[in-house]
Amino acid sequence: PKNFQIQGRKKTVSFSSMPSEKKVSSAADCLAFMQGGCELKKIRPNSRVYCRFYTLDPDLSCLRWEPSKKDGDRARLDVSSIREVRTGKSTETFLHNGPLSEQLAEEAAFSIIHGDDYQSLDLVALSADVANIWVTGLRYLLGTLGSKMRSEWLTAEFAQVDEDGYGIVSEDVAVATICKLCPGIKEAKVRLRFMEIQRSKEKLTSHVTREEFQEAYCELCTRPDVYFLLVQLSKDRECLDPQDLRLFLETEQGLSLATTEGCWELLQRYEPSAQGRERGLLSLDGFARYLQSSECQLLDPEHLGVCQDMNMPLSHYYISTSYRSYLLDDQVHGRADLGGLIKALQAGCRCLELGVTDGPEGEPLLGVDYGKYAFLTSQYPLLLYLCQRCSPAQQRTLAQHLKMVFGSCLYTPEALPVSLGGRATTLPSPEQLKGRILIVGKKLPPEQEGSDGEVSEEDEEIGGGGPLEELGVVLVVPPPSQPRNTPMPHEPPYWTLCSLGEGEAGRLTSESPEDLVMFTKRTLTRVRPSSVRLDSSNPNPQGYWKGGVQLVALNQQTPGAMLDLHRGRFSQNGGCGYVLRPAVMRDEVSYFSAHTQGCVPGVPPQTLRIKVISAHNLPKPQGSGAKGEVIDPYVVLELHGVPADCAEQRTRTAAQNQDDPLFDETFEFQVNMPELALLRFVVLDDDYIGDDFIGQYSVAFECLQPGYRNVPLLGLAGDPLPHTSLFVHVAVTNRRGGGKAQRRGLSVRRVGRRGREYVTLRHTGIKVVDEAFKLAGAPLKEAADLREDAQSTTSSFKEQCGLPTVAKLKQCIQSLATRLQSPEGTMGATMVLKDGYPCLEPLVNLSEMTRKLLSAYDTMIGAQKQLIENADAVQERIAQVQREGMDFHEDLSRLGEKEGLKGRKQCKAVESFTWNITVLKVLERKLY
């Protein structure tokens, strides 16, 4: 972070840990800065901007500014008259100042609400950090309870190690105590601080007094980011009571079922001071411990276990797949080792590849016996992909060994067709196949049956036929051999697995994305890395997942971004190795293209806002030759998904900031296909020689928790870096529907109310079908109006309350209650139920601003009432059109031929039909 030099005054304030500078670690530091004064811009409603020098009186009683036309007694604001201090551009002055407000930095703006009429003094600092200092200092002026609790706690901790009771301990004891109280802090950093204290006081001994112990702890272990957040939440007391904590959990952390009793329990668990636990108060250190705990991790704990429906056909799931993980290093010189396969199983892989060749004395060389590891991590089915080149005799021996080793776990689909001519049938589910092992092998064409099964290396040396078929193998079929631009078969053989090379799969995702998705609805499809990847590198799995491919095989022994994404994808269902594919890839009639450049039909886009606040205990890059001990870290945020979602943004570099940098930067992403999106955080070092990688964390978009979150960073091999993390704030809007369609990717046209965009269905060219879909026009328009009116009026109400659109309604009601309360504490309005809806009736004459706020509330309630009372009927009308449209599904080809549609026109008719059905199905589900 930055250093701030106030021109004309020798006053420097910094958040950095450079020894020569004063670190802001308490409210006292903020007050000292304010007493020294600094320049702030005062914003007036008439778009005028005045530069004034603001100071806080030495007795902390009032603010003063100069120059001013008013006399000294009038150019002041008594602290006692301050009602509220708001951050950001949240008042009428900012919101209605148009172009001027847009030029002002959100992070540097704040407002002081004062007086009986709730007037606002709207200010903009030179930077976000200076604004934070003023906001924190003003909010602190009403109380110092938290600082007192902290001092008493540290005194008690010091007393425990002060065996003689003289108020002095050895440096070693002091260092060890601080490292115990603040896990993750580097011992060398603590020792350096005590050396500086010793040097500054010209001490001849290294012993540490209680005061020096507290000074070092507060300087080294106070997180400014957590401190500023605490003060904002704590009614200016530097500590949280159960009610404060409950409001934080509800409004910021998304825990709508939080209770006061649960907050008491949480407080008892994390508050270190006895006084805090007795009084029911969470101090700065307790709050920091809570925010660093597993309860505040970015990954939603619901996803730590299996949380998806596991009763759908096997083809409806992505399956964690390993490729030649028995090889160490590369594909040329790599030695075979069982450890790689065992690690893959422990990591949750559910499809392993085994290389088998003829061996001496009639025994095939399998070199693998790891049955005991098969279900150690996951009980769901394990697929063994046999890459074998064995003679028929050794195939028989191999079959016998597999039967003997796996016994009853070996799955054989008795009474189910397994020939290439078999009719397509629904596959069993992971739940039905729990604890079973499926053998995957290649079936040879009839004219080659009985041979030794030799095939080209391109086909991965998968032998088949003969004895192995007795096991009821899952058959591997080559990719469709039809010419390019010809649709893939929609009725593939039952119980087959289509194996594709990286290049062939890339061509299909590029040239026939819709057909590939249709093909994978019933057929398991696997993609293997290209044979030219001699170094065992990996392709980007996201490119194939978006095409519907279930098994994207990766070299699990090769760390890097591709394997990080793989881990992120499969962490969203308890690490069981199976993740349910998006609904548009499962529904029999649905439209989805891996090329989508905009919205998926009927799926409203979502906005993801991430504020990267800080990083903690960052190590040096692994294996690097960084210059000295100081690192210059920065954070890269990568969003992976459909083409319209792929994006990358980065923070500035925190130069010379060592291991605890503050970033305080906000980034925004639009997510059109949430079920496919992955977010990857990467921390890198700008000051490096060689490897610049510090740590990373990859997570599925669907697993993100809102609010203030701890992101545990992982090393290159995917192992947690001890006590190393990012601190972020996450907000997702339109998570449960809403938003408006973009022009591209979703056929929309501007019509009607306020230039609003409405979804339009596509013409199929089949008259009877188009007539049926035409009936959906009115209910689709009504659905869009109901939903968008509810959203826009809610956003307007939040804006009138001075809150961002991501704020919760409970925050808005709390803000409204503050406005309606008189100085004597009486309320200016009462809430009554009218037809079951909460309405506010004024009890006294209200200011114009408050009347506007009540009007915005009434408008929002009216729009919600319309939505609630009309949604069911609109949904049923949309569902009826969808059902009638589906009646044409089986007959679509005949109806198209009757209209004279052939070739590409016929394909276009089918595409438009599936698009329409998808739009109707999704919108019918997403109205609320």
Coordinates of N, CA and C in Angstrom, one line a residue, residues 707-852:
G707 N -19.8 -12.8 0.8 CA -19.3 -12.1 2.0 C -17.8 -12.1 2.1
Y708 N -17.3 -11.9 3.3 CA -15.9 -11.8 3.5 C -15.4 -13.3 3.7
R709 N -14.4 -13.6 2.9 CA -14.0 -15.0 2.8 C -12.5 -15.2 2.8
N710 N -12.1 -16.3 3.4 CA -10.7 -16.7 3.5 C -10.4 -17.7 2.3
V711 N -9.4 -17.4 1.5 CA -9.0 -18.3 0.4 C -7.7 -19.0 0.7
P712 N -7.8 -20.3 1.1 CA -6.5 -21.0 1.5 C -5.7 -21.3 0.2
L713 N -4.5 -20.8 0.2 CA -3.7 -21.0 -1.0 C -3.0 -22.4 -1.0
L714 N -2.9 -23.0 -2.2 CA -2.3 -24.3 -2.4 C -1.0 -24.1 -3.1
G715 N 0.0 -25.0 -2.9 CA 1.3 -25.0 -3.6 C 1.1 -25.6 -4.9
L716 N 2.3 -25.8 -5.6 CA 2.3 -26.3 -7.0 C 1.7 -27.7 -7.1
A717 N 1.9 -28.5 -6.1 CA 1.4 -29.9 -6.1 C 0.0 -30.0 -5.6
G718 N -0.6 -28.9 -5.2 CA -2.0 -29.0 -4.7 C -2.1 -29.1 -3.2
D719 N -0.9 -29.1 -2.5 CA -0.9 -29.2 -1.1 C -1.1 -27.8 -0.4
P720 N -1.9 -27.7 0.7 CA -2.1 -26.4 1.4 C -0.8 -25.8 1.8
L721 N -0.6 -24.5 1.6 CA 0.5 -23.8 2.2 C 0.1 -23.3 3.6
P722 N 0.8 -23.7 4.6 CA 0.5 -23.5 6.0 C 0.2 -22.0 6.3
H723 N -1.0 -21.7 6.8 CA -1.4 -20.4 7.2 C -1.3 -19.3 6.1
T724 N -1.3 -19.7 4.9 CA -1.2 -18.8 3.8 C -2.5 -18.6 3.1
S725 N -3.0 -17.4 2.9 CA -4.3 -17.2 2.4 C -4.5 -15.8 1.8
L726 N -5.6 -15.7 1.0 CA -6.1 -14.4 0.6 C -7.3 -14.0 1.4
F727 N -7.6 -12.8 1.6 CA -8.8 -12.3 2.2 C -9.6 -11.5 1.2
V728 N -10.8 -12.0 0.9 CA -11.6 -11.4 -0.2 C -13.0 -11.1 0.2
H729 N -13.7 -10.3 -0.6 CA -15.2 -10.1 -0.4 C -15.8 -10.5 -1.7
V730 N -16.9 -11.4 -1.6 CA -17.5 -11.9 -2.8 C -19.0 -11.5 -2.8
A731 N -19.5 -11.0 -3.9 CA -20.9 -10.7 -4.1 C -21.3 -11.2 -5.5
V732 N -22.4 -11.9 -5.5 CA -23.0 -12.4 -6.7 C -24.4 -11.9 -6.8
T733 N -24.7 -11.2 -7.9 CA -26.1 -10.8 -8.1 C -26.8 -11.7 -9.1
N734 N -28.1 -11.7 -9.0 CA -29.0 -12.5 -9.9 C -28.7 -14.0 -9.7
R735 N -28.2 -14.5 -8.5 CA -27.9 -15.9 -8.3 C -29.1 -16.7 -8.6
R736 N -30.3 -16.3 -8.2 CA -31.5 -17.0 -8.3 C -32.4 -16.6 -9.5
G737 N -31.8 -16.1 -10.5 CA -32.5 -15.6 -11.7 C -32.6 -14.1 -11.8
G738 N -33.0 -13.6 -12.9 CA -33.1 -12.2 -13.0 C -32.1 -11.7 -14.0
G739 N -31.9 -10.4 -14.1 CA -31.0 -9.9 -15.1 C -31.7 -9.8 -16.4
K740 N -31.0 -9.2 -17.4 CA -31.7 -9.1 -18.7 C -30.8 -9.7 -19.8
A741 N -31.4 -10.2 -20.8 CA -30.6 -10.9 -21.8 C -29.8 -9.9 -22.6
Q742 N -28.6 -10.4 -23.0 CA -27.8 -9.5 -23.9 C -28.3 -9.6 -25.3
R743 N -27.8 -8.7 -26.2 CA -28.2 -8.7 -27.6 C -27.6 -9.9 -28.2
R744 N -26.3 -10.2 -28.0 CA -25.7 -11.3 -28.7 C -26.0 -12.6 -28.0
G745 N -26.1 -13.7 -28.8 CA -26.3 -15.0 -28.3 C -27.7 -15.4 -27.9
L746 N -28.5 -14.4 -27.6 CA -29.9 -14.7 -27.3 C -30.8 -13.8 -28.0
S747 N -31.6 -14.4 -29.0 CA -32.4 -13.5 -29.9 C -33.3 -12.6 -29.1
V748 N -33.0 -11.3 -29.0 CA -33.8 -10.4 -28.2 C -34.1 -9.2 -29.1
R749 N -35.1 -8.5 -28.8 CA -35.5 -7.3 -29.5 C -36.0 -6.3 -28.5
R750 N -35.7 -5.0 -28.8 CA -36.2 -4.0 -27.9 C -37.6 -3.6 -28.2
V751 N -38.5 -3.8 -27.3 CA -39.9 -3.4 -27.5 C -40.5 -3.0 -26.2
G752 N -41.5 -2.2 -26.3 CA -42.4 -2.0 -25.1 C -41.7 -1.2 -24.0
R753 N -42.0 -1.5 -22.8 CA -41.8 -0.7 -21.6 C -40.3 -0.2 -21.5
R754 N -40.1 1.1 -21.5 CA -38.8 1.7 -21.2 C -37.7 1.1 -22.1
G755 N -38.0 0.7 -23.3 CA -37.0 0.1 -24.1 C -36.5 -1.2 -23.6
R756 N -37.3 -1.9 -22.9 CA -36.9 -3.2 -22.3 C -36.7 -4.3 -23.3
E757 N -35.7 -5.2 -23.0 CA -35.4 -6.3 -24.0 C -36.2 -7.5 -23.6
Y758 N -36.8 -8.1 -24.6 CA -37.6 -9.4 -24.4 C -37.1 -10.5 -25.2
V759 N -37.1 -11.7 -24.6 CA -36.7 -12.9 -25.4 C -37.7 -13.2 -26.5
T760 N -37.2 -13.5 -27.7 CA -38.0 -13.9 -28.7 C -37.6 -15.3 -29.2
L761 N -38.6 -16.2 -29.4 CA -38.3 -17.5 -29.9 C -38.0 -17.5 -31.3
R762 N -37.3 -18.6 -31.8 CA -36.9 -18.7 -33.2 C -37.9 -19.4 -34.0
H763 N -37.9 -19.0 -35.3 CA -38.8 -19.6 -36.3 C -38.2 -20.9 -36.7
T764 N -38.9 -22.0 -36.8 CA -38.4 -23.3 -37.2 C -38.6 -23.5 -38.7
G765 N -39.6 -22.7 -39.3 CA -39.9 -23.0 -40.7 C -41.0 -24.0 -40.9
I766 N -41.5 -24.6 -39.8 CA -42.6 -25.6 -39.8 C -43.8 -24.9 -39.2
K767 N -44.8 -24.6 -40.1 CA -45.9 -23.8 -39.7 C -46.6 -24.2 -38.5
V768 N -47.0 -25.4 -38.4 CA -47.8 -25.9 -37.2 C -47.0 -25.7 -35.9
V769 N -45.7 -26.0 -36.0 CA -44.8 -25.8 -34.8 C -44.7 -24.3 -34.4
D770 N -44.5 -23.5 -35.4 CA -44.3 -22.1 -35.1 C -45.6 -21.5 -34.6
E771 N -46.8 -21.9 -35.0 CA -48.0 -21.5 -34.5 C -48.2 -21.8 -33.0
A772 N -47.7 -23.0 -32.6 CA -47.8 -23.4 -31.2 C -46.9 -22.6 -30.4
F773 N -45.6 -22.3 -30.8 CA -44.7 -21.5 -30.1 C -45.1 -20.0 -30.0
K774 N -45.9 -19.6 -31.0 CA -46.3 -18.2 -31.0 C -47.1 -17.8 -29.8
L775 N -47.8 -18.8 -29.2 CA -48.7 -18.6 -28.0 C -47.9 -18.2 -26.8
A776 N -46.5 -18.4 -26.9 CA -45.7 -18.1 -25.7 C -45.3 -16.6 -25.7
G777 N -45.5 -15.9 -26.7 CA -45.0 -14.5 -26.8 C -45.5 -13.7 -25.6
A778 N -46.9 -13.7 -25.4 CA -47.4 -12.8 -24.3 C -47.0 -13.2 -22.9
P779 N -47.0 -14.5 -22.6 CA -46.5 -14.9 -21.2 C -45.0 -14.6 -21.0
L780 N -44.2 -14.8 -22.1 CA -42.8 -14.5 -21.9 C -42.6 -13.0 -21.6
K781 N -43.3 -12.2 -22.3 CA -43.2 -10.7 -22.1 C -43.7 -10.4 -20.7
E782 N -44.8 -11.0 -20.3 CA -45.3 -10.7 -18.9 C -44.3 -11.2 -17.9
A783 N -43.7 -12.4 -18.1 CA -42.8 -12.9 -17.1 C -41.6 -12.0 -17.0
A784 N -41.1 -11.5 -18.1 CA -39.9 -10.5 -18.1 C -40.3 -9.3 -17.4
D785 N -41.5 -8.7 -17.6 CA -41.9 -7.5 -16.9 C -42.0 -7.7 -15.4
L786 N -42.7 -8.8 -15.0 CA -42.8 -9.1 -13.6 C -41.5 -9.2 -12.9
R787 N -40.6 -9.9 -13.5 CA -39.3 -10.2 -12.8 C -38.5 -8.9 -12.8
E788 N -38.4 -8.2 -13.9 CA -37.6 -7.0 -14.0 C -38.1 -5.9 -13.2
D789 N -39.5 -5.7 -13.1 CA -40.0 -4.7 -12.2 C -39.7 -5.0 -10.8
A790 N -39.8 -6.2 -10.4 CA -39.4 -6.6 -9.0 C -37.9 -6.3 -8.7
Q791 N -37.1 -6.6 -9.7 CA -35.6 -6.3 -9.5 C -35.3 -4.9 -9.5
S792 N -35.8 -4.1 -10.5 CA -35.5 -2.7 -10.6 C -36.0 -1.9 -9.5
T793 N -37.2 -2.2 -9.0 CA -37.7 -1.4 -7.8 C -36.9 -1.7 -6.6
T794 N -36.5 -3.0 -6.4 CA -35.6 -3.3 -5.3 C -34.3 -2.6 -5.4
S795 N -33.7 -2.6 -6.6 CA -32.4 -1.9 -6.7 C -32.6 -0.4 -6.4
S796 N -33.7 0.2 -6.9 CA -34.0 1.6 -6.6 C -34.1 1.9 -5.1
F797 N -34.8 1.0 -4.4 CA -35.0 1.1 -3.0 C -33.6 1.1 -2.3
K798 N -32.8 0.2 -2.7 CA -31.4 0.1 -2.1 C -30.6 1.3 -2.4
E799 N -30.8 1.9 -3.6 CA -30.1 3.1 -3.9 C -30.5 4.3 -3.1
Q800 N -31.9 4.4 -2.9 CA -32.4 5.4 -2.0 C -31.9 5.3 -0.6
C801 N -31.7 4.1 -0.1 CA -31.1 3.8 1.2 C -29.7 4.1 1.3
G802 N -29.0 4.4 0.2 CA -27.6 4.7 0.1 C -26.7 3.4 0.2
L803 N -27.3 2.3 -0.3 CA -26.6 1.0 -0.2 C -26.4 0.5 -1.6
P804 N -25.4 -0.3 -1.8 CA -25.1 -0.9 -3.2 C -26.2 -2.0 -3.5
T805 N -26.2 -2.3 -4.8 CA -27.3 -3.3 -5.2 C -27.0 -4.7 -4.6
V806 N -25.8 -4.9 -4.2 CA -25.6 -6.3 -3.6 C -26.0 -6.3 -2.1
A807 N -26.5 -5.2 -1.6 CA -26.9 -5.2 -0.2 C -28.1 -6.1 0.0
K808 N -28.3 -6.6 1.2 CA -29.4 -7.4 1.6 C -30.6 -6.5 2.0
L809 N -31.8 -6.9 1.9 CA -33.0 -6.1 2.2 C -33.0 -5.8 3.7
K810 N -32.4 -6.7 4.5 CA -32.4 -6.4 6.0 C -31.5 -5.2 6.3
Q811 N -30.4 -5.0 5.5 CA -29.6 -3.9 5.7 C -30.4 -2.6 5.3
C812 N -31.2 -2.7 4.3 CA -32.0 -1.5 3.8 C -33.0 -1.2 4.9
I813 N -33.7 -2.2 5.5 CA -34.7 -1.9 6.5 C -34.0 -1.2 7.7
Q814 N -32.8 -1.7 8.0 CA -32.1 -1.1 9.2 C -31.8 0.3 8.9
S815 N -31.3 0.6 7.7 CA -31.0 2.0 7.3 C -32.3 2.8 7.3
L816 N -33.4 2.3 6.9 CA -34.7 3.0 6.9 C -35.1 3.3 8.3
A817 N -35.0 2.3 9.2 CA -35.4 2.5 10.6 C -34.6 3.7 11.2
T818 N -33.3 3.8 10.9 CA -32.5 4.9 11.4 C -33.0 6.2 10.9
R819 N -33.4 6.3 9.7 CA -33.9 7.6 9.1 C -35.2 8.0 9.8
L820 N -36.0 6.9 10.1 CA -37.4 7.2 10.6 C -37.4 7.5 12.1
Q821 N -36.2 7.3 12.8 CA -36.2 7.5 14.2 C -35.9 9.0 14.6
S822 N -36.6 9.5 15.5 CA -36.4 10.9 15.9 C -35.3 11.0 16.9
P823 N -34.8 12.2 17.2 CA -33.7 12.3 18.2 C -34.1 11.8 19.6
E824 N -35.4 11.8 19.8 CA -35.9 11.3 21.1 C -36.1 9.8 21.1
G825 N -35.9 9.2 20.0 CA -36.0 7.7 19.9 C -37.3 7.2 19.4
T826 N -38.3 8.0 19.2 CA -39.6 7.6 18.7 C -39.5 7.4 17.2
M827 N -40.4 6.5 16.7 CA -40.4 6.1 15.2 C -41.4 7.1 14.5
G828 N -41.0 7.4 13.3 CA -41.8 8.3 12.5 C -42.8 7.6 11.6
A829 N -42.8 6.3 11.6 CA -43.7 5.5 10.8 C -44.0 4.2 11.4
T830 N -45.1 3.6 11.1 CA -45.4 2.3 11.6 C -45.7 1.3 10.5
M831 N -45.4 0.0 10.7 CA -45.6 -1.0 9.7 C -46.9 -1.7 9.9
V832 N -47.7 -1.8 8.9 CA -49.0 -2.4 8.9 C -49.1 -3.4 7.8
L833 N -50.0 -4.4 7.9 CA -50.2 -5.4 6.9 C -51.4 -5.0 6.1
K834 N -51.3 -4.9 4.8 CA -52.4 -4.6 3.9 C -52.5 -5.7 2.9
D835 N -53.6 -6.5 3.0 CA -53.7 -7.7 2.1 C -52.5 -8.6 2.2
G836 N -52.0 -8.7 3.5 CA -50.9 -9.6 3.7 C -49.5 -9.1 3.3
Y837 N -49.4 -7.8 2.9 CA -48.1 -7.2 2.5 C -47.7 -6.1 3.5
P838 N -46.4 -6.0 3.9 CA -46.0 -5.0 4.9 C -45.9 -3.6 4.3
C839 N -46.7 -2.7 4.8 CA -46.7 -1.3 4.3 C -46.3 -0.4 5.4
L840 N -45.7 0.7 5.1 CA -45.3 1.7 6.1 C -46.2 2.9 6.0
E841 N -46.8 3.3 7.2 CA -47.6 4.5 7.3 C -46.9 5.6 8.1
P842 N -46.7 6.8 7.6 CA -46.1 7.9 8.4 C -46.9 8.2 9.6
L843 N -46.3 8.6 10.7 CA -46.9 9.0 11.9 C -46.7 10.5 12.1
V844 N -45.7 11.1 11.5 CA -45.3 12.5 11.6 C -45.0 13.1 10.3
N845 N -44.8 14.4 10.2 CA -44.3 15.0 9.0 C -42.9 14.6 8.8
L846 N -42.6 14.1 7.6 CA -41.2 13.6 7.3 C -40.5 14.6 6.3
S847 N -39.2 14.5 6.3 CA -38.5 15.3 5.4 C -38.7 14.8 4.0
E848 N -38.4 15.6 3.0 CA -38.6 15.2 1.6 C -37.8 14.0 1.2
M849 N -36.5 13.9 1.8 CA -35.7 12.7 1.5 C -36.3 11.5 2.0
T850 N -36.8 11.5 3.3 CA -37.4 10.4 3.9 C -38.7 10.0 3.2
R851 N -39.5 10.9 2.7 CA -40.7 10.6 1.9 C -40.4 9.9 0.7
K852 N -39.3 10.3 0.0 CA -38.8 9.6 -1.2 C -38.5 8.2 -0.9

